Amino acid sequence: MSVPLYQLPEQQPSVWQPTSVEEAMQLKHKWGDNSVLISGGTWLRTRWENGLSSPPQHLISLARIPALAGLTIDNLGHVHIGPALCLADLMDNELMRQRCGLLVQACSEIAAPSVRNLSSIGGNVMTRTGDLIPVLLVMDAQVVWSDGQKERELPLKEWLEGPHFTSYEMMTRIVVPTSEPEQVSAEMADKGHSYEFYLKVGRREAFTPSVVTVAGSLRIEADGTLAAIALSAGGGSAVPARFKELEDAVTGKLLSKEVLQTLHKGVSDDFDAVADDYAGVAYRKMTAANLIVSECYKAWRKGGGAYAPRS
């Protein structure tokens, strides 16, 4: 069993450094609600400093558990991301750039380099409002949890929608289905094209809560048919979500002005925005709808199908 790395002055937490998931969960069971599992700690520290929550008596650091900072790809082409990986390391990884380019882009738009050197992808997800979540939702990411003895895998979408997590479990992997990077060729162009996007709107570029964050992925056939679409939105205190019913309603249709209007109304109606000191609900809904439809319009024009606008 670990011993405290050091004991801070009175009323400050003890810091523990387990070397395995099993050991970390033993410590969590021992200290219970008086402890917190911590990786980069950037979000938690902000909450403590702003008085939104109190520091616990014990911090259980995940820094010395190698399995939580790994990055691998399985024989199905799924990328397994350790939740303790910092955003800067994800951005610098060649596998991530090739297979998960949209996620790399999203990482680059969070805070500043000094923060990205500490912030972990798992911590961003654990906030339930992180700006990486819309991208992970569009990518159909799964999250793997462990109680120290056994693991279970759950779609990120389901975890966000309900109480599928207890304080005596920890995230051990984020699994992202991917495929081989496409080779641009005339033959592929004849079969259609793919388009993906990530946009974050805030009052300034960094160090401020996002007003709206959207992500999307489209597959458009050569004739303009919308073969597949995935859309999500979040921002501020809103829990990001996919627009599954809306996606199903437009899939298989020719991308057209009418479909874009359907998408705009659907996003505006279904986005569960939350007001704060930065912006109201109506503004966030309209912004999310405008951003998503603007990107879908770009994808439409890029395809150059029979019904795509020429100017």
XYZ file of C-alpha atoms in Angstrom:
311
model
C 0.000 0.000 0.000
C 1.190 3.520 -0.735
C 2.223 5.962 1.940
C 1.508 9.711 1.736
C 3.873 11.451 -0.654
C 3.879 14.400 1.696
C 1.688 15.963 4.354
C 0.770 19.565 3.711
C 0.124 22.037 6.543
C -3.010 21.808 8.647
C -6.289 21.881 6.688
C -4.434 20.916 3.502
C -4.923 17.480 1.867
C -2.539 14.567 2.022
C -1.322 13.408 -1.410
C -1.136 9.691 -2.212
C 0.529 8.127 -5.272
C -0.717 4.600 -6.011
C 0.950 2.643 -8.809
C -2.066 0.651 -10.025
C -5.792 1.057 -10.559
C -6.424 -1.565 -7.867
C -4.354 0.361 -5.331
C -6.032 3.645 -6.247
C -9.475 2.149 -5.661
C -8.359 0.655 -2.335
C -7.389 4.144 -1.235
C -10.684 5.519 -2.505
C -12.619 2.944 -0.490
C -10.488 3.713 2.562
C -10.955 7.487 2.493
C -14.390 7.606 0.813
C -15.947 11.041 0.356
C -12.939 12.628 2.063
C -10.814 11.851 -1.008
C -10.651 12.765 -4.696
C -8.979 10.972 -7.615
C -6.898 13.560 -9.435
C -4.840 13.755 -12.629
C -3.915 17.229 -13.939
C -6.202 18.910 -11.430
C -6.727 22.103 -13.461
C -10.549 21.993 -13.244
C -10.627 20.897 -9.595
C -8.150 23.575 -8.561
C -10.279 26.238 -10.231
C -13.336 25.068 -8.290
C -11.448 25.116 -5.002
C -9.984 28.547 -5.642
C -13.404 29.971 -6.561
C -15.064 28.475 -3.499
C -17.342 26.201 -5.551
C -16.181 23.164 -3.568
C -13.828 22.452 -0.672
C -10.500 20.626 -1.047
C -10.729 17.056 0.292
C -8.599 15.642 3.072
C -6.890 13.256 0.643
C -5.805 13.584 -2.994
C -5.248 10.285 -4.804
C -2.885 11.079 -7.678
C -3.080 8.992 -10.855
C 0.306 10.187 -12.148
C 2.182 6.961 -11.349
C -0.251 4.528 -12.996
C 1.237 3.815 -16.461
C -1.909 2.134 -17.792
C -3.863 5.380 -17.431
C -1.477 7.295 -19.702
C -1.267 4.814 -22.562
C -2.300 5.225 -26.173
C -2.850 2.133 -28.315
C -4.846 0.885 -31.302
C -6.519 -2.531 -31.382
C -7.059 -4.926 -34.295
C -10.452 -3.351 -35.011
C -8.850 0.035 -35.551
C -10.203 1.458 -32.289
C -7.946 3.930 -30.510
C -7.645 3.390 -26.744
C -6.786 6.639 -24.950
C -5.605 6.667 -21.343
C -7.644 9.244 -19.395
C -4.542 10.627 -17.659
C -2.939 11.661 -20.969
C -2.504 15.422 -21.051
C -3.892 17.368 -23.977
C -0.445 18.481 -25.146
C 0.711 14.860 -25.481
C -2.420 13.959 -27.431
C -1.790 16.841 -29.819
C 1.820 15.765 -30.400
C 1.010 12.109 -31.074
C 1.203 11.014 -34.731
C -1.432 8.293 -34.288
C -3.872 10.856 -32.911
C -3.186 13.277 -35.752
C -3.802 10.558 -38.339
C -6.825 8.875 -36.761
C -8.437 11.507 -34.530
C -7.660 14.810 -36.220
C -10.868 16.478 -35.049
C -10.079 15.630 -31.420
C -6.571 17.030 -31.835
C -8.080 20.255 -33.178
C -10.410 20.481 -30.193
C -7.497 19.988 -27.781
C -5.649 22.875 -29.418
C -8.535 25.241 -28.660
C -8.647 24.587 -24.922
C -6.987 27.150 -22.635
C -3.276 27.878 -23.229
C -0.189 25.660 -23.733
C 0.739 25.758 -20.039
C -2.713 24.450 -19.095
C -2.742 21.839 -21.880
C 0.514 20.475 -20.451
C -1.411 19.579 -17.275
C -5.037 19.080 -18.301
C -6.010 15.469 -19.015
C -8.586 14.198 -21.479
C -10.224 12.152 -18.738
C -10.533 15.193 -16.509
C -12.182 17.132 -19.327
C -14.750 14.367 -19.750
C -15.325 13.951 -16.017
C -16.524 17.548 -15.739
C -19.505 16.444 -17.892
C -19.366 19.851 -19.636
C -15.862 19.712 -21.174
C -15.271 21.150 -24.627
C -13.821 17.840 -25.880
C -17.081 15.992 -25.245
C -18.943 17.146 -28.402
C -16.142 15.723 -30.567
C -16.043 12.451 -28.634
C -19.822 12.137 -28.996
C -19.623 12.613 -32.760
C -16.900 9.951 -32.847
C -19.148 7.477 -30.925
C -16.627 7.214 -28.096
C -16.957 4.640 -25.334
C -15.747 5.041 -21.751
C -14.337 2.143 -19.711
C -14.795 2.125 -15.929
C -13.153 0.013 -13.234
C -13.977 -0.617 -9.591
C -10.475 -1.986 -9.056
C -11.491 -5.560 -9.822
C -13.424 -5.595 -13.077
C -14.068 -3.218 -15.977
C -17.196 -2.285 -17.893
C -17.604 -0.318 -21.115
C -20.359 2.228 -21.704
C -21.136 4.610 -24.586
C -20.176 8.143 -23.603
C -23.631 9.275 -24.693
C -25.305 6.947 -22.183
C -22.980 7.963 -19.355
C -23.817 11.621 -19.895
C -27.552 10.917 -19.945
C -27.852 9.036 -16.684
C -26.348 7.972 -13.332
C -24.099 5.269 -14.778
C -21.107 6.018 -12.555
C -20.361 5.784 -8.835
C -17.650 7.503 -6.815
C -16.077 4.072 -6.316
C -15.290 3.609 -9.997
C -12.658 5.298 -12.104
C -12.293 5.859 -15.830
C -9.528 3.673 -17.245
C -9.880 4.182 -21.020
C -11.641 6.210 -23.675
C -12.210 4.085 -26.779
C -12.692 5.835 -30.128
C -13.687 3.832 -33.245
C -11.565 4.950 -36.195
C -10.599 3.745 -39.655
C -7.597 4.028 -41.921
C -7.040 7.600 -43.142
C -8.697 7.999 -46.527
C -6.543 8.356 -49.612
C -7.765 11.098 -51.896
C -8.377 9.747 -55.370
C -10.624 10.287 -58.373
C -12.353 7.006 -57.614
C -13.203 8.096 -54.062
C -14.372 11.487 -55.282
C -16.870 9.691 -57.509
C -18.256 7.955 -54.421
C -18.774 11.141 -52.448
C -16.875 12.822 -49.663
C -16.638 13.257 -45.900
C -16.640 16.477 -43.932
C -16.087 17.131 -40.231
C -15.963 20.237 -38.072
C -15.389 21.564 -34.571
C -16.169 25.125 -33.533
C -15.907 26.798 -30.144
C -17.379 30.241 -29.461
C -16.392 32.237 -26.376
C -16.078 35.806 -25.210
C -12.361 35.503 -25.856
C -10.070 32.775 -27.192
C -8.923 31.251 -23.898
C -9.393 31.273 -20.139
C -13.134 31.764 -20.335
C -16.078 29.352 -20.380
C -17.249 28.551 -23.892
C -20.585 30.007 -24.915
C -21.255 27.277 -27.474
C -19.202 24.318 -28.712
C -20.346 22.243 -31.690
C -18.976 19.277 -33.604
C -20.146 17.309 -36.592
C -19.337 14.651 -39.158
C -21.059 14.173 -42.525
C -20.769 11.650 -45.327
C -22.270 12.885 -48.603
C -22.690 10.692 -51.677
C -21.736 11.950 -55.135
C -25.392 12.678 -55.955
C -25.786 14.830 -52.824
C -27.479 12.215 -50.640
C -26.684 12.570 -46.965
C -25.419 9.044 -46.278
C -24.461 9.647 -42.632
C -24.457 12.542 -40.193
C -23.488 13.037 -36.548
C -24.017 16.338 -34.738
C -23.480 17.489 -31.162
C -23.466 20.699 -29.147
C -22.475 21.876 -25.701
C -20.889 24.904 -24.077
C -20.907 26.650 -20.733
C -22.743 24.622 -18.098
C -24.700 22.568 -20.638
C -24.078 18.819 -20.767
C -23.179 18.144 -24.435
C -25.504 15.860 -26.376
C -26.019 14.298 -29.788
C -29.032 15.154 -31.948
C -29.899 11.538 -32.733
C -33.544 12.016 -33.749
C -32.609 14.903 -36.007
C -29.772 12.889 -37.563
C -32.142 9.996 -38.292
C -34.699 12.367 -39.825
C -32.305 13.719 -42.487
C -30.135 10.670 -43.205
C -30.811 9.301 -46.686
C -32.173 12.597 -47.999
C -30.646 14.836 -50.635
C -28.831 17.646 -48.887
C -30.831 20.721 -49.828
C -32.050 24.069 -48.566
C -35.037 22.331 -47.002
C -32.795 19.859 -45.145
C -30.630 22.721 -43.876
C -33.769 24.452 -42.598
C -34.800 21.232 -40.854
C -31.370 20.999 -39.229
C -31.493 24.612 -38.059
C -34.916 24.236 -36.461
C -34.029 20.868 -34.938
C -30.820 22.083 -33.300
C -32.468 25.251 -32.039
C -35.391 23.296 -30.559
C -33.446 20.369 -29.098
C -30.239 21.937 -27.747
C -30.570 21.905 -23.955
C -28.665 25.155 -23.393
C -28.067 26.664 -19.952
C -27.993 30.405 -19.272
C -25.227 32.064 -17.252
C -23.597 35.478 -16.878
C -22.159 35.230 -20.400
C -25.231 34.442 -22.506
C -28.875 33.436 -22.323
C -30.573 30.264 -23.531
C -32.058 31.777 -26.710
C -28.691 33.168 -27.828
C -26.929 29.840 -27.249
C -29.600 27.898 -29.140
C -29.463 30.247 -32.116
C -25.656 30.277 -32.145
C -25.437 26.480 -32.077
C -27.974 26.171 -34.901
C -26.225 28.811 -37.011
C -22.793 27.219 -36.563
C -23.943 23.705 -37.408
C -25.977 24.705 -40.455
C -23.146 26.919 -41.717
C -20.769 23.949 -41.639
C -23.330 21.627 -43.257
C -23.748 24.223 -46.005
C -19.971 24.231 -46.565
C -20.052 20.440 -46.840
C -22.906 20.697 -49.349
C -20.983 23.132 -51.528
C -17.799 21.105 -51.283
C -19.580 18.048 -52.654
C -20.664 19.784 -55.820
C -23.616 17.440 -56.292
C -26.520 18.050 -58.628
C -28.378 20.124 -56.067
C -25.446 21.949 -54.504
C -25.344 25.746 -54.894
C -22.826 27.061 -57.366
C -22.260 30.401 -55.683
